[in-house]
Coordinates of C-alpha atoms and ligand atoms in Angstrom, one line a residue:
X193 CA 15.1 -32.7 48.7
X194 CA 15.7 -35.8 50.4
X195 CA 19.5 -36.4 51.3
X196 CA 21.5 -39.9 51.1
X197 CA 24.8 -40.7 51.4
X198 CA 26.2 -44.0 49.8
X199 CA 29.9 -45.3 48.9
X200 CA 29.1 -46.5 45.3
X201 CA 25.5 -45.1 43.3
X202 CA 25.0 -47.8 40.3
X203 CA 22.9 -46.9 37.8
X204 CA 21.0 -49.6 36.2
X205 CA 20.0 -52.8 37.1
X206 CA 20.5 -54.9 34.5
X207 CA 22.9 -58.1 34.9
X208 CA 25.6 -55.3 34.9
X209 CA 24.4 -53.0 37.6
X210 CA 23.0 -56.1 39.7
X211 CA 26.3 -57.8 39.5
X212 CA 28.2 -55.2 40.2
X213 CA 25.7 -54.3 43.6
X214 CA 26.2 -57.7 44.6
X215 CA 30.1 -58.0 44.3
X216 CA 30.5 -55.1 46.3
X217 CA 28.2 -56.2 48.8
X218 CA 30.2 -59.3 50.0
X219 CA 33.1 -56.9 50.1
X220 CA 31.4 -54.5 52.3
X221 CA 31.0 -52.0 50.4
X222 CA 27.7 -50.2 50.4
X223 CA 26.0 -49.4 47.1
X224 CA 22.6 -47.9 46.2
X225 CA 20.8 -48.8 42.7
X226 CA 18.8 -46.8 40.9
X227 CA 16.4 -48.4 38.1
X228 CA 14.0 -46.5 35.6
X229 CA 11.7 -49.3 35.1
X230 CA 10.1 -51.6 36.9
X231 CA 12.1 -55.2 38.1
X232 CA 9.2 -57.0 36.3
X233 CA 9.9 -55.2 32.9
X234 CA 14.1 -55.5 33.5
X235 CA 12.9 -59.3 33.8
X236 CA 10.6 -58.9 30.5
X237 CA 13.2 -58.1 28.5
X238 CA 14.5 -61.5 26.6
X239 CA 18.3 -61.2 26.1
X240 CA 21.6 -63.2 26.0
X241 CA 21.2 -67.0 26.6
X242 CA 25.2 -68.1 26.9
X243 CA 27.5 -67.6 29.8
X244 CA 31.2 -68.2 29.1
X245 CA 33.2 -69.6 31.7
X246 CA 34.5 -66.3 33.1
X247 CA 30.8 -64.9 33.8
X248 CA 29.8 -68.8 35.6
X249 CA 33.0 -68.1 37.3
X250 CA 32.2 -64.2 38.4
X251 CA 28.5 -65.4 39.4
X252 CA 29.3 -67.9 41.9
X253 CA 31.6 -65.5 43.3
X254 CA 28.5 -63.2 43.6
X255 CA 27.3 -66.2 45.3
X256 CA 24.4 -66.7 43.3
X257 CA 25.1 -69.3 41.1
X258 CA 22.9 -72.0 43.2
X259 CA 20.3 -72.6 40.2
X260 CA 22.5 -71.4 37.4
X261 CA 24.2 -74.6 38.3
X262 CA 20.8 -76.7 39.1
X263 CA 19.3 -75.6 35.7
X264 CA 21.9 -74.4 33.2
X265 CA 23.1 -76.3 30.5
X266 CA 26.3 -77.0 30.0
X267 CA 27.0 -77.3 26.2
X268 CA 30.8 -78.5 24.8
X269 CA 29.9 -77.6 21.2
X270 CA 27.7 -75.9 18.8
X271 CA 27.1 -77.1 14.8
X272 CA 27.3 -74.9 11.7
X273 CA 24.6 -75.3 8.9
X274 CA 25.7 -73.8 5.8
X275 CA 25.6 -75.0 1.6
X276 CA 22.7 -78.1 3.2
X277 CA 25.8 -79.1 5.5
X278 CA 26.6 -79.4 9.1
X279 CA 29.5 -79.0 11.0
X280 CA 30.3 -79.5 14.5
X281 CA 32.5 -77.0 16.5
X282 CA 33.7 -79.6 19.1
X283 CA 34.5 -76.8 22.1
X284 CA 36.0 -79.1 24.4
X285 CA 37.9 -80.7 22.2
X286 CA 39.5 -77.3 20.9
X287 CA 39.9 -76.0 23.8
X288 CA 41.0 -78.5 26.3
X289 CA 37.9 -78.8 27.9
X290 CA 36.0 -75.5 28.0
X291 CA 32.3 -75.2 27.2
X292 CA 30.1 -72.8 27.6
X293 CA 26.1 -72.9 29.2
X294 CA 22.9 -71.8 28.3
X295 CA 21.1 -70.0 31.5
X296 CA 19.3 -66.9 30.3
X297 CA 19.9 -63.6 31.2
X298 CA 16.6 -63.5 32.8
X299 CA 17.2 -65.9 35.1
X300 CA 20.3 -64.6 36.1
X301 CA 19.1 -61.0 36.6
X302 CA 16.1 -62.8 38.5
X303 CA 18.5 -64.8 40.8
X304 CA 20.9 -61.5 41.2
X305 CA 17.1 -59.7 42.0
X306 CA 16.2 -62.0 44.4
X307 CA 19.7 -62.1 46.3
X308 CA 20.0 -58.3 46.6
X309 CA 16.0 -58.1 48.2
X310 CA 16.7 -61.0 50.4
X311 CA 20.1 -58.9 51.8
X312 CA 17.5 -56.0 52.5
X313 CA 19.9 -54.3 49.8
X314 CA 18.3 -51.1 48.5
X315 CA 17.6 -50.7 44.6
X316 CA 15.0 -48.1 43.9
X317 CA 12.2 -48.5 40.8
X318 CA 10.8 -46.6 38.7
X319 CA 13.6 -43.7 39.4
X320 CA 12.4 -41.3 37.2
X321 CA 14.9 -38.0 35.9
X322 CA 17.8 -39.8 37.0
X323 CA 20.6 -37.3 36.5
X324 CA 24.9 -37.8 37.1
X325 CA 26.7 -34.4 38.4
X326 CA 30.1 -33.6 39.5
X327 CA 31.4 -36.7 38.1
X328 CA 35.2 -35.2 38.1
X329 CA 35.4 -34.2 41.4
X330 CA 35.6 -36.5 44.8
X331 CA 32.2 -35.6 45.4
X332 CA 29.7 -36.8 43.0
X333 CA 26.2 -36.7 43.0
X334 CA 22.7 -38.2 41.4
X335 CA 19.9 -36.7 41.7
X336 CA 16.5 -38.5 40.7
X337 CA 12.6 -38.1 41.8
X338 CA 10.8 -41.1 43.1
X339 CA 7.3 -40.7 43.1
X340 CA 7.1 -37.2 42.7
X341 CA 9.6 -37.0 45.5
X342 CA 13.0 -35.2 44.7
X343 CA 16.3 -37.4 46.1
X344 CA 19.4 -36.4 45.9
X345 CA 22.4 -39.0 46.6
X346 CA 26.2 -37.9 47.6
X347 CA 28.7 -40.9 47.0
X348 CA 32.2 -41.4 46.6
X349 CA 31.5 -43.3 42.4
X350 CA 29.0 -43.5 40.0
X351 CA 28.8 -46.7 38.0
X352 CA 27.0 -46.6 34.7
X353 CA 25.3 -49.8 34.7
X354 CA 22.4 -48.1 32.4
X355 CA 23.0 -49.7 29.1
X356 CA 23.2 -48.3 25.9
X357 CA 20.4 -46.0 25.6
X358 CA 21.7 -44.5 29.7
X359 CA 22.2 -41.5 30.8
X360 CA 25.6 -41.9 32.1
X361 CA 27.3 -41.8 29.0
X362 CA 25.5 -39.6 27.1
X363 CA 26.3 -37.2 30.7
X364 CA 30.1 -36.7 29.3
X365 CA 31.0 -34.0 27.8
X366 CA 31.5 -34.6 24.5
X367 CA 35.1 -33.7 24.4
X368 CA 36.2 -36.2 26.5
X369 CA 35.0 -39.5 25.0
X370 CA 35.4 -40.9 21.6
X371 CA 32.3 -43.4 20.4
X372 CA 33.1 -46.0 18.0
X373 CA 30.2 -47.3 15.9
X374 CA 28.8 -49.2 12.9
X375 CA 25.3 -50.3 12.6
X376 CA 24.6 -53.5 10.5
X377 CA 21.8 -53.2 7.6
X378 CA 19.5 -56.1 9.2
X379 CA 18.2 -57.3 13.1
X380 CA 17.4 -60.4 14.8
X381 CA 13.7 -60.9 14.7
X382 CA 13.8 -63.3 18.6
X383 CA 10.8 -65.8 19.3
X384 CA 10.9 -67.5 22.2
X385 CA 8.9 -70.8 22.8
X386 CA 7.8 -73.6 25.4
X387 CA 8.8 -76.3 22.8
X388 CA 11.5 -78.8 23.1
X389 CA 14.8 -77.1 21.0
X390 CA 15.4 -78.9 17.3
X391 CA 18.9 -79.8 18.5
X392 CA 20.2 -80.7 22.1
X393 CA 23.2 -78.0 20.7
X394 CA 23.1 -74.3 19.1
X395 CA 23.1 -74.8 15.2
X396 CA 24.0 -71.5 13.1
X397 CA 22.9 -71.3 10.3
X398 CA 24.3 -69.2 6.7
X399 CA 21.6 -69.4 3.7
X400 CA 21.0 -67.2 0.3
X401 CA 17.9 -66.1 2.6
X402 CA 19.7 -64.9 5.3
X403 CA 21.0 -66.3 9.2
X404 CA 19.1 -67.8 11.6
X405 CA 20.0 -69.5 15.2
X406 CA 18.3 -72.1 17.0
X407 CA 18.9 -71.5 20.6
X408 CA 17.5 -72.5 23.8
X409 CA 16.8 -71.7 27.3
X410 CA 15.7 -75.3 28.8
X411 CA 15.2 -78.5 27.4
X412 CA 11.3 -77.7 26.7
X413 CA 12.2 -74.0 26.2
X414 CA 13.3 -72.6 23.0
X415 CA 14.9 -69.4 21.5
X416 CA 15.0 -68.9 17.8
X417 CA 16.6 -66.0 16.0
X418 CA 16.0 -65.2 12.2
X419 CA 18.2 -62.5 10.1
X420 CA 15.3 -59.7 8.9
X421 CA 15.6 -56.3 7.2
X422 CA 15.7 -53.5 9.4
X423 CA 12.3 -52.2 7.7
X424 CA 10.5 -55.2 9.2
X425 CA 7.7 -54.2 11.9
X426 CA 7.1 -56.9 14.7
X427 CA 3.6 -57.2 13.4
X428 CA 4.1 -58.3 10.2
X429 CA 5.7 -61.8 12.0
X430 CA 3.1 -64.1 12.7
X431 CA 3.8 -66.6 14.9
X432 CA 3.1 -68.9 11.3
X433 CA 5.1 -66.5 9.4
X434 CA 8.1 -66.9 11.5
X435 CA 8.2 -71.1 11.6
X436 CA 7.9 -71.2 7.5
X437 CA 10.7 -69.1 7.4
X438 CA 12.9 -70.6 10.2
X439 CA 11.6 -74.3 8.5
X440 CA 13.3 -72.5 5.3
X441 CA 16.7 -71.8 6.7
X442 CA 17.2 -75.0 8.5
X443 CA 17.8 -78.5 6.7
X444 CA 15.9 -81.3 6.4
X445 CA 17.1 -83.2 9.6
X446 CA 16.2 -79.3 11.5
X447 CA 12.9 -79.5 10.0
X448 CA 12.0 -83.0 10.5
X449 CA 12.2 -82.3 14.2
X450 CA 11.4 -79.1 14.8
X451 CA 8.6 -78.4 16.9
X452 CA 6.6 -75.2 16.6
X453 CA 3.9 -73.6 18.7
X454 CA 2.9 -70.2 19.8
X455 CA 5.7 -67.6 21.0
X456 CA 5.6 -66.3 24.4
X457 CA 8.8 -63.5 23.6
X458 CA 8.8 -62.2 19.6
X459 CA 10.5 -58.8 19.1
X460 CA 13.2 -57.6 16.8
X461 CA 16.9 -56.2 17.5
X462 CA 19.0 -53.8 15.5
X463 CA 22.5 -55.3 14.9
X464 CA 25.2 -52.6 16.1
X465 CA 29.0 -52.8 17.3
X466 CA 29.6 -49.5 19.1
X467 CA 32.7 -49.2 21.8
X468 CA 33.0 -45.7 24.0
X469 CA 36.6 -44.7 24.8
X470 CA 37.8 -44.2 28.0
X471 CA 35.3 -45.7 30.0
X472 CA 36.4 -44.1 33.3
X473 CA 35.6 -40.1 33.7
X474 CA 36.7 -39.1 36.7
X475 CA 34.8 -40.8 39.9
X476 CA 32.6 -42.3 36.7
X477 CA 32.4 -45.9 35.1
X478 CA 30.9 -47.4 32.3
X479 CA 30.4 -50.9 32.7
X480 CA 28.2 -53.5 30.0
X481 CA 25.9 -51.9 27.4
X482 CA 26.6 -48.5 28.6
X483 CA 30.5 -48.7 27.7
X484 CA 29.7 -51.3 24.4
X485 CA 27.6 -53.1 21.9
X486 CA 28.4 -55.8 20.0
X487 CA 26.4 -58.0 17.7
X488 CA 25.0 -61.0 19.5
X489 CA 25.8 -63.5 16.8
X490 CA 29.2 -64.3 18.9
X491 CA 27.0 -64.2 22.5
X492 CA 29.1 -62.2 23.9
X493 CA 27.2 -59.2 25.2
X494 CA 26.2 -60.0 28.3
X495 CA 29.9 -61.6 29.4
X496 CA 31.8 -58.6 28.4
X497 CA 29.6 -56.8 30.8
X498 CA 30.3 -59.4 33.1
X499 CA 34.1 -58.9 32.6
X500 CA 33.9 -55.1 33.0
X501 CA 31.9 -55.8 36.3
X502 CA 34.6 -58.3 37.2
X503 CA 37.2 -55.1 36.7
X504 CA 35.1 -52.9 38.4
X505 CA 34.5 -54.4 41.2
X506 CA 38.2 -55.1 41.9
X507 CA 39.0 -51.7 41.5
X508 CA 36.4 -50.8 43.7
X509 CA 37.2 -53.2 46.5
X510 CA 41.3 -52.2 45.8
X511 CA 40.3 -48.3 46.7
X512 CA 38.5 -49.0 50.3
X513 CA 40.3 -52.1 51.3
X514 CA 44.0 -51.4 50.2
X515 CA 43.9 -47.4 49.9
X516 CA 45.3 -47.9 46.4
X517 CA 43.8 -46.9 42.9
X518 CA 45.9 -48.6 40.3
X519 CA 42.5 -50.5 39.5
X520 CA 40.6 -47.9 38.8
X521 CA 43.4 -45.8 37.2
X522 CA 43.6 -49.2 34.7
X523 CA 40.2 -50.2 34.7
X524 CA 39.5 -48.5 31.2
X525 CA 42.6 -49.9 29.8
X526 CA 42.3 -53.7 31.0
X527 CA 38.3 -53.5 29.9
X528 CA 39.2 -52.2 26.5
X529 CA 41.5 -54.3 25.4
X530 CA 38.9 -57.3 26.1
X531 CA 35.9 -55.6 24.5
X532 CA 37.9 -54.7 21.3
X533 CA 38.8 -58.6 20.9
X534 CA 35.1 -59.4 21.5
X535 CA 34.2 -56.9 19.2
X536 CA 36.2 -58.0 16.7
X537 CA 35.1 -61.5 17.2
X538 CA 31.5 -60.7 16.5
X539 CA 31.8 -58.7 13.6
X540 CA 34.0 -61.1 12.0
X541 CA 31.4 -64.0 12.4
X542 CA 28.8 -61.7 11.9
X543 CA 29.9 -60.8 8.5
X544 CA 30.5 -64.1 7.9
X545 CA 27.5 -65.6 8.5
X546 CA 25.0 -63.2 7.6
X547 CA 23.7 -61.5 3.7
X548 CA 24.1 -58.3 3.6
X549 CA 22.1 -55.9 1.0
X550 CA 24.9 -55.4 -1.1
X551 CA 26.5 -58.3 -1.8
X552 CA 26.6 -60.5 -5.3
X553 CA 27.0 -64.1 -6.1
X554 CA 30.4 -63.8 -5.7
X555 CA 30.5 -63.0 -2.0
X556 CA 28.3 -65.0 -1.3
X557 CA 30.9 -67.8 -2.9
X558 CA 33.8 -66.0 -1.0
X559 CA 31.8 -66.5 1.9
X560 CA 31.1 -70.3 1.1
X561 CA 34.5 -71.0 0.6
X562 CA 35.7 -69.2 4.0
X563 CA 32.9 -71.5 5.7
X564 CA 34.3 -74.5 3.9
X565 CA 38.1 -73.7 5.1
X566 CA 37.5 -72.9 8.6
X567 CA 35.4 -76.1 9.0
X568 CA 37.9 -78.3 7.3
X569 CA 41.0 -76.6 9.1
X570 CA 42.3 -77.6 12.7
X571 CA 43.6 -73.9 13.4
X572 CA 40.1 -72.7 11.7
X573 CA 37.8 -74.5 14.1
X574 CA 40.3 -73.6 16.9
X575 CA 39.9 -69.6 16.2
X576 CA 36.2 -69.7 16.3
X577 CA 35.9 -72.2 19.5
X578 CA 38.6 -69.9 21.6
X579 CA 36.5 -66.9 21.0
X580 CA 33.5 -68.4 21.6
X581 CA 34.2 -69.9 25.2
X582 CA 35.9 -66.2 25.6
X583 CA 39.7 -65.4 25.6
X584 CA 41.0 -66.0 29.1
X585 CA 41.4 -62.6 30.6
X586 CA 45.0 -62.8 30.7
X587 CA 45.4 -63.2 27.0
X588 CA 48.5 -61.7 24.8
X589 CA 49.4 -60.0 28.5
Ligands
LIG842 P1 21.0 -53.5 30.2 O1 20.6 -52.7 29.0 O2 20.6 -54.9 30.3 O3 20.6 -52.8 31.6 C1 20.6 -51.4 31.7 C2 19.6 -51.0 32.7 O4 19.7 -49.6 33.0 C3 18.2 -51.3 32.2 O5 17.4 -52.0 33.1 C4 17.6 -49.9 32.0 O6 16.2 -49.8 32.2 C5 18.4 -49.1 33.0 N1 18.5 -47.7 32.7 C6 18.7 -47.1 31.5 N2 18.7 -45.8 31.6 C7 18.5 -45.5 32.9 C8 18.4 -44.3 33.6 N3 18.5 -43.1 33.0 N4 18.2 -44.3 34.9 C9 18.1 -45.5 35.6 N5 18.1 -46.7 34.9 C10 18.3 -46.7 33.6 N6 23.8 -60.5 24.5 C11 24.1 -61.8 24.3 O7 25.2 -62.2 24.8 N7 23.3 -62.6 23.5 C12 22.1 -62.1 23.0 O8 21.4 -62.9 22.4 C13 21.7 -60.8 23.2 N8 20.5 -60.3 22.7 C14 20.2 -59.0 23.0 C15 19.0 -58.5 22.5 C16 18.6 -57.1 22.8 C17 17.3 -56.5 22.2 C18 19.5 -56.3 23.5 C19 19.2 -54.8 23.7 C20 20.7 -56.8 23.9 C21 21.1 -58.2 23.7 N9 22.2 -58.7 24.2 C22 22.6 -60.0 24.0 C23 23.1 -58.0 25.0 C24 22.5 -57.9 26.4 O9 22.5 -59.2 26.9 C25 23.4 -57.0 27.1 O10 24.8 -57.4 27.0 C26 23.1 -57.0 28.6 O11 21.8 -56.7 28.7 C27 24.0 -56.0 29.2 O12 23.6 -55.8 30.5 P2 23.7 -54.3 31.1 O13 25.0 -53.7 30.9 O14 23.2 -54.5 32.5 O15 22.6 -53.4 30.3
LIG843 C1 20.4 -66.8 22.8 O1 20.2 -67.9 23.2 O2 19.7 -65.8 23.0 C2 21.7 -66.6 22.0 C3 22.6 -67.6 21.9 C4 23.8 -67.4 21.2 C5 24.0 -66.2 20.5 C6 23.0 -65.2 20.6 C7 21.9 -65.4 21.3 O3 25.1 -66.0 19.7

């Protein structure tokens, strides 16, 4: 059994885990990562396209935010289609000035990937078995095999950067954590294609046949999203099948000038908010998916993770810099209350913009009218556009 010693083991690396390695980094802090997969198939994996300020912010701290900057858009609004109508949510104007950009979460983990190999920092790939022990004590441990090879690594923390299907969480003893969770009765069936976006902003769409969300990634890159019943199988979506339908749900200006051709990303998400409670357990830590799930209609998976990360690594720093541990003795506390307001957030305007099975006409009229109101009401559009460029962290404090 091969022996290492390391300040901080992350497991994961996602955005969260990569993040979290490279924060630590610049403060001197030593930190190993250990990855199941390979980085090509952590790269593979099409995710969130919006960064809120907080997570631009948090990235350039990393000191990676070179092409973010270069080749992210920065976008002040985003327009609601719903009852053959548009409306603009002007988020500058709302919120005195903040917008939000659209740099996938590929490129990000790509940029964080390529910062952490040219430091000569170590993440290991393809870490099979990984296993968390001792979590409660001041000596943790993780053990994990590496082709064939067993590896054993003593460090002062485990973060649990491993996302919602990890093993960091599902380590805890039951007892100890309380797991919040409702799944939605329909997923996100995601293309992703090299043709210019129908609109130079996100439009959201609410129709009798369900949402749908015209994205982007580039200005020739685009990222379409259609509301499907969780009994649909990826190959029943042609590439054919899936532009009638979006052509469908968009109005005539969207289909006028949208431009199909053949996806290069098509897969389908399940729809869940789930929040863990506490997130800290001992010398433990979950941070992003591992901690929470939320809906993506309010894009804001990937910048709570950021947040946590942002908490994290303070607490972190805090410990070996200042001897002190009030971080991590509130890092649960100030991550929660954020993720709960994000949550909330994306189930409201999940509910609201999406069918679900069981409604009748009259929801769907309810619904209408709600849509109506918010979009003719200065205080409605302000809601929506405050939560969407993200609360600032010290909100209601
Ligand atoms: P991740 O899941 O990204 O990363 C966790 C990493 O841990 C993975 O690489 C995994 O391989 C690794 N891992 C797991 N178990 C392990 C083990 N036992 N040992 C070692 N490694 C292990 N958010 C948005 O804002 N907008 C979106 O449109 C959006 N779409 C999404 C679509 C899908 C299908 C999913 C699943 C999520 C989506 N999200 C979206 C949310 C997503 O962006 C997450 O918030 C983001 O990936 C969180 O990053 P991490 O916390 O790093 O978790
Ligand atoms: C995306 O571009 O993938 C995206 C954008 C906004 C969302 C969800 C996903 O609300």
């Amino acid at each position: 059994m091969a022996i290492q010693r390391v300040q901080v083991a992350i497991i994961g690396a996602g955005p969260s885990g990569l993040l979290l390695g490279q924060l630590l980094h610049k403060a001197g802090i030593e930190a190993l990562i250990l990855e199941r997969q390979t980085g090509d198939y952590v790269l593979g994996r099409i995710r969130a396209g919006i960064l809120e300020q907080v997570t631009i912010d948090l990235v350039d701290e990393a000191g990676v935010g070179a092409r973010m900057h270069r080749e992210g858009l920065v976008h002040d609004g985003f327009d609601m289609l719903f009852d053959g109508q548009r409306h603009r949510v002007d988020l500058a104007g709302l919120t005195g000035g903040q917008h939000v950009m659209v740099y996938g979460q590929t490129e990000l983990t790509r940029d964080l990937m390529e910062a952490r190999a040219g430091a000569g920092l170590p993440t290991v790939y393809e870490a099979r078995d990984v296993a968390v022990h001792d979590f409660d004590t001041t000596h943790p441990r993780v053990t994990y095999t590496k082709d064939g090879v067993a590896h054993e690594i003593h460090c002062d923390f485990i973060a649990g950067c491993d996302g919602f299907h990890g093993v960091c969480r599902a380590s805890v003893p039951r007892s100890a954590i309380t797991e919040y969770e409702k799944v939605y009765p329909f997923g996100w069936l995601g293309l992703l294609s090299d043709t210019p976006p129908v609109h130079h902003e996100l439009i959201y769409i609410a129709t009798p046949r369900g949402f749908s969300l015209c994205s982007q990634r580039s200005t020739t890159r685009s990222r379409y999203y259609l509301q499907v019943p969780l009994t649909d199988k990826i190959e029943e979506w042609s590439d054919e099948a899936f532009w009638q339908e979006l052509r469908l749900r968009l109005d005539e200006e969207g289909r006028d000038r949208l431009v199909t051709g053949p996806s290069i990303e098509k897969s389908i998400a399940p729809l869940r908010s789930f929040v863990t409670e506490p997130l800290r357990f001992g010398r433990m830590f979950l941070a992003g998916d591992a901690g929470h799930i939320v809906p993506p209609t309010g894009a804001k998976g990937l910048n709570l993770a950021a947040t946590d990360v942002k908490y994290l690594s303070s607490a972190l720093i805090e410990h070996y810099a200042e001897r002190s541990d009030a971080g991590i003795d509130h890092y649960s506390q100030r991550c929660l209350r954020r993720i709960w307001r994000a949550e909330r957030f994306s189930w409201w305007f999940t509910q609201l913009m999406h069918r679900f099975p069981d409604e009748g006409p009259i929801e769907a009229k309810l619904k209408s009218a709600e849509l109506d109101y918010l979009m003719n009401s200065a205080n409605g559009l302000k809601t929506i556009a405050e939560n969407y460029v993200g609360l600032p962290l010290d909100f209601g404090a």
